CSV table of C-alpha atoms in Angstrom, one decimal:
chain,number,residue,atom,x,y,z
T,123,UNK,CA,148.8,-184.2,148.3
T,124,UNK,CA,150.1,-184.2,151.9
T,125,UNK,CA,153.0,-182.1,153.0
T,126,UNK,CA,155.1,-183.3,156.0
T,127,UNK,CA,158.6,-183.4,157.3
T,128,UNK,CA,161.2,-185.7,155.7
T,129,UNK,CA,160.4,-189.2,156.9
T,130,UNK,CA,162.8,-191.0,159.2
T,131,UNK,CA,164.6,-187.7,160.1
T,132,UNK,CA,164.5,-186.4,163.7
T,133,UNK,CA,161.8,-183.7,163.8
T,134,UNK,CA,162.8,-180.4,165.5
T,135,UNK,CA,159.5,-178.6,165.0
T,136,UNK,CA,156.6,-178.8,162.5
T,137,UNK,CA,158.3,-179.4,159.1
T,138,UNK,CA,161.8,-178.7,160.4
T,139,UNK,CA,164.1,-181.8,160.7
T,140,UNK,CA,167.6,-182.2,162.1
T,141,UNK,CA,169.8,-182.8,159.0
T,142,UNK,CA,173.1,-182.6,161.0
T,143,UNK,CA,174.0,-186.2,160.3
T,144,UNK,CA,173.2,-185.9,156.6
T,145,UNK,CA,175.3,-182.7,156.2
T,146,UNK,CA,178.2,-184.2,158.2
T,147,UNK,CA,178.1,-187.2,155.9
T,148,UNK,CA,178.2,-184.8,152.9
T,149,UNK,CA,181.2,-183.0,154.5
T,150,UNK,CA,183.0,-186.4,154.9
T,151,UNK,CA,183.4,-186.8,151.1
T,152,UNK,CA,185.4,-183.5,150.9
T,153,UNK,CA,183.0,-181.9,148.3
T,154,UNK,CA,185.4,-179.5,146.8
T,155,UNK,CA,188.1,-179.6,144.0
T,156,UNK,CA,191.4,-181.1,145.2
T,157,UNK,CA,194.5,-180.3,143.3
T,158,UNK,CA,198.1,-181.5,143.8
T,159,UNK,CA,199.5,-178.9,141.5
T,160,UNK,CA,198.9,-175.2,141.7
T,161,UNK,CA,197.5,-173.1,138.9
T,162,UNK,CA,200.0,-171.7,136.5
T,163,UNK,CA,200.7,-168.0,137.3
T,164,UNK,CA,198.0,-165.8,135.7
T,165,UNK,CA,195.5,-168.5,135.5
T,166,UNK,CA,192.2,-168.0,137.2
T,167,UNK,CA,190.3,-171.2,136.5
T,168,UNK,CA,190.8,-174.9,135.8
T,169,UNK,CA,189.4,-175.6,132.4
T,170,UNK,CA,187.9,-178.8,131.2
T,171,UNK,CA,186.8,-180.0,127.8
T,172,UNK,CA,183.1,-179.9,126.9
T,173,UNK,CA,183.0,-183.7,126.9
T,174,UNK,CA,184.4,-183.8,130.5
T,175,UNK,CA,182.0,-181.1,131.5
T,176,UNK,CA,179.0,-183.1,130.2
T,177,UNK,CA,180.0,-186.0,132.5
T,178,UNK,CA,179.0,-184.1,135.5
T,179,UNK,CA,175.6,-183.0,134.1
T,180,UNK,CA,172.9,-184.5,136.3
T,181,UNK,CA,175.2,-184.6,139.3
T,182,UNK,CA,176.1,-181.0,140.3
T,183,UNK,CA,172.4,-180.0,140.2
T,184,UNK,CA,171.6,-181.9,143.4
T,185,UNK,CA,170.3,-179.4,146.0
T,186,UNK,CA,171.0,-181.8,149.0
T,187,UNK,CA,167.3,-181.9,150.0
T,188,UNK,CA,167.8,-185.5,151.3
T,189,UNK,CA,164.5,-186.8,149.7
T,190,UNK,CA,166.5,-189.7,148.2
T,191,UNK,CA,168.2,-190.5,151.4
T,192,UNK,CA,165.0,-190.6,153.4
T,193,UNK,CA,163.4,-193.0,150.9
T,194,UNK,CA,166.4,-195.4,150.8
T,195,UNK,CA,165.9,-198.6,152.8
T,196,UNK,CA,169.7,-198.9,153.3
T,197,UNK,CA,169.7,-195.4,154.8
T,198,UNK,CA,166.7,-196.2,157.0
T,199,UNK,CA,168.6,-199.1,158.6
T,200,UNK,CA,172.1,-197.6,158.7
T,201,UNK,CA,171.7,-193.9,158.6
T,202,UNK,CA,174.5,-193.4,161.1
T,203,UNK,CA,177.0,-195.2,158.9
T,204,UNK,CA,175.7,-195.5,155.3
T,205,UNK,CA,176.3,-192.3,153.3
T,206,UNK,CA,173.1,-192.6,151.3
T,207,UNK,CA,172.3,-191.8,147.7
T,208,UNK,CA,172.7,-188.0,147.7
T,209,UNK,CA,176.2,-188.1,149.3
T,210,UNK,CA,177.3,-191.0,147.1
T,211,UNK,CA,176.1,-189.3,144.0
T,212,UNK,CA,178.1,-186.2,145.0
T,213,UNK,CA,181.1,-188.5,145.7
T,214,UNK,CA,180.8,-189.8,142.2
T,215,UNK,CA,180.6,-186.2,140.9
T,216,UNK,CA,184.0,-185.4,142.4
T,217,UNK,CA,185.6,-188.8,141.4
T,218,UNK,CA,184.8,-188.2,137.7
T,219,UNK,CA,185.6,-184.5,137.6
T,220,UNK,CA,188.6,-184.2,135.2
T,221,UNK,CA,189.9,-181.2,137.1
T,222,UNK,CA,190.2,-183.1,140.4
T,223,UNK,CA,193.5,-184.8,141.3
T,224,UNK,CA,192.4,-186.8,144.4
T,225,UNK,CA,190.6,-189.7,142.8
T,226,UNK,CA,192.5,-192.4,144.7
T,227,UNK,CA,192.1,-190.6,148.0
T,228,UNK,CA,188.4,-190.2,147.3
T,229,UNK,CA,188.0,-193.9,146.4
T,230,UNK,CA,189.9,-195.0,149.5
T,231,UNK,CA,187.4,-193.0,151.7
T,232,UNK,CA,184.6,-194.9,150.0
T,233,UNK,CA,186.0,-198.3,150.8
T,234,UNK,CA,184.3,-200.1,153.7
T,235,UNK,CA,181.3,-202.0,154.6
T,236,UNK,CA,178.9,-199.1,155.0
T,237,UNK,CA,179.6,-197.2,151.8
T,238,UNK,CA,179.0,-198.4,148.3
T,239,UNK,CA,178.2,-202.0,149.3
T,240,UNK,CA,175.1,-201.0,151.2
T,241,UNK,CA,173.4,-199.8,148.0
T,242,UNK,CA,171.3,-202.6,146.7
T,243,UNK,CA,170.1,-200.6,143.6
T,244,UNK,CA,166.5,-200.6,144.6
T,245,UNK,CA,165.9,-197.2,143.0
T,246,UNK,CA,163.6,-195.4,145.3
T,247,UNK,CA,166.2,-192.6,145.4
T,248,UNK,CA,165.8,-191.9,141.7
T,249,UNK,CA,162.0,-192.1,141.8
T,250,UNK,CA,161.9,-189.7,144.7
T,251,UNK,CA,164.3,-187.0,143.5
T,252,UNK,CA,162.4,-183.7,142.9
T,253,UNK,CA,165.0,-182.6,140.4
T,254,UNK,CA,164.7,-185.7,138.3
T,255,UNK,CA,168.3,-186.8,139.0
T,256,UNK,CA,169.5,-190.4,139.0
T,257,UNK,CA,171.4,-191.3,142.1
T,258,UNK,CA,170.9,-195.0,141.4
T,259,UNK,CA,172.9,-194.8,138.1
T,260,UNK,CA,175.5,-192.6,139.7
T,261,UNK,CA,176.1,-195.1,142.5
T,262,UNK,CA,176.1,-197.9,140.0
T,263,UNK,CA,178.9,-196.1,138.0
T,264,UNK,CA,180.8,-195.3,141.2
T,265,UNK,CA,180.7,-199.0,142.2
T,266,UNK,CA,182.3,-199.9,138.9
T,267,UNK,CA,185.0,-197.3,139.3
T,268,UNK,CA,185.7,-198.4,142.9
T,269,UNK,CA,185.8,-202.1,141.8
T,270,UNK,CA,188.4,-201.2,139.1
T,271,UNK,CA,190.4,-199.3,141.7
T,272,UNK,CA,190.3,-202.1,144.2
T,273,UNK,CA,191.4,-204.6,141.5
T,274,UNK,CA,194.3,-202.4,140.4
T,275,UNK,CA,195.3,-201.8,144.0
T,276,UNK,CA,195.4,-205.6,144.5
T,277,UNK,CA,197.6,-206.0,141.5
T,278,UNK,CA,200.0,-203.2,142.8
T,279,UNK,CA,200.4,-205.2,146.0
T,280,UNK,CA,201.7,-208.3,144.1
């Protein structure tokens, strides 16, 4: 086994790489719960059903190591614009969270040439993930949700 810095990332020193672009891309998806209504007085948490909670299993465990992003051909060629598998998987995590109330806003942020459409479902991201997560499937699901949203948006315009 060979240990080295993340490939295709700017090397700062030895095994240390500059992940500024990666973390800025992560920040761009607003990775926090967004609510339009405040909690009722005396409430400390937003509860969700066990079924809704299970939907985010395999998504929230991502440690943002960027292994999947550095192995993604689309990210190699467009790393300044394409969000990459880790960030898109986290975007999916927030889109499907039943406690979040900003789904439309999140999907709007994901529209554009360098977001979902640059994922060609090659799958190197999933093979590479040290946590055994499946960014390829998450992006596939997110593409479906985004397509439904775009279709509904087109119908609203009529």
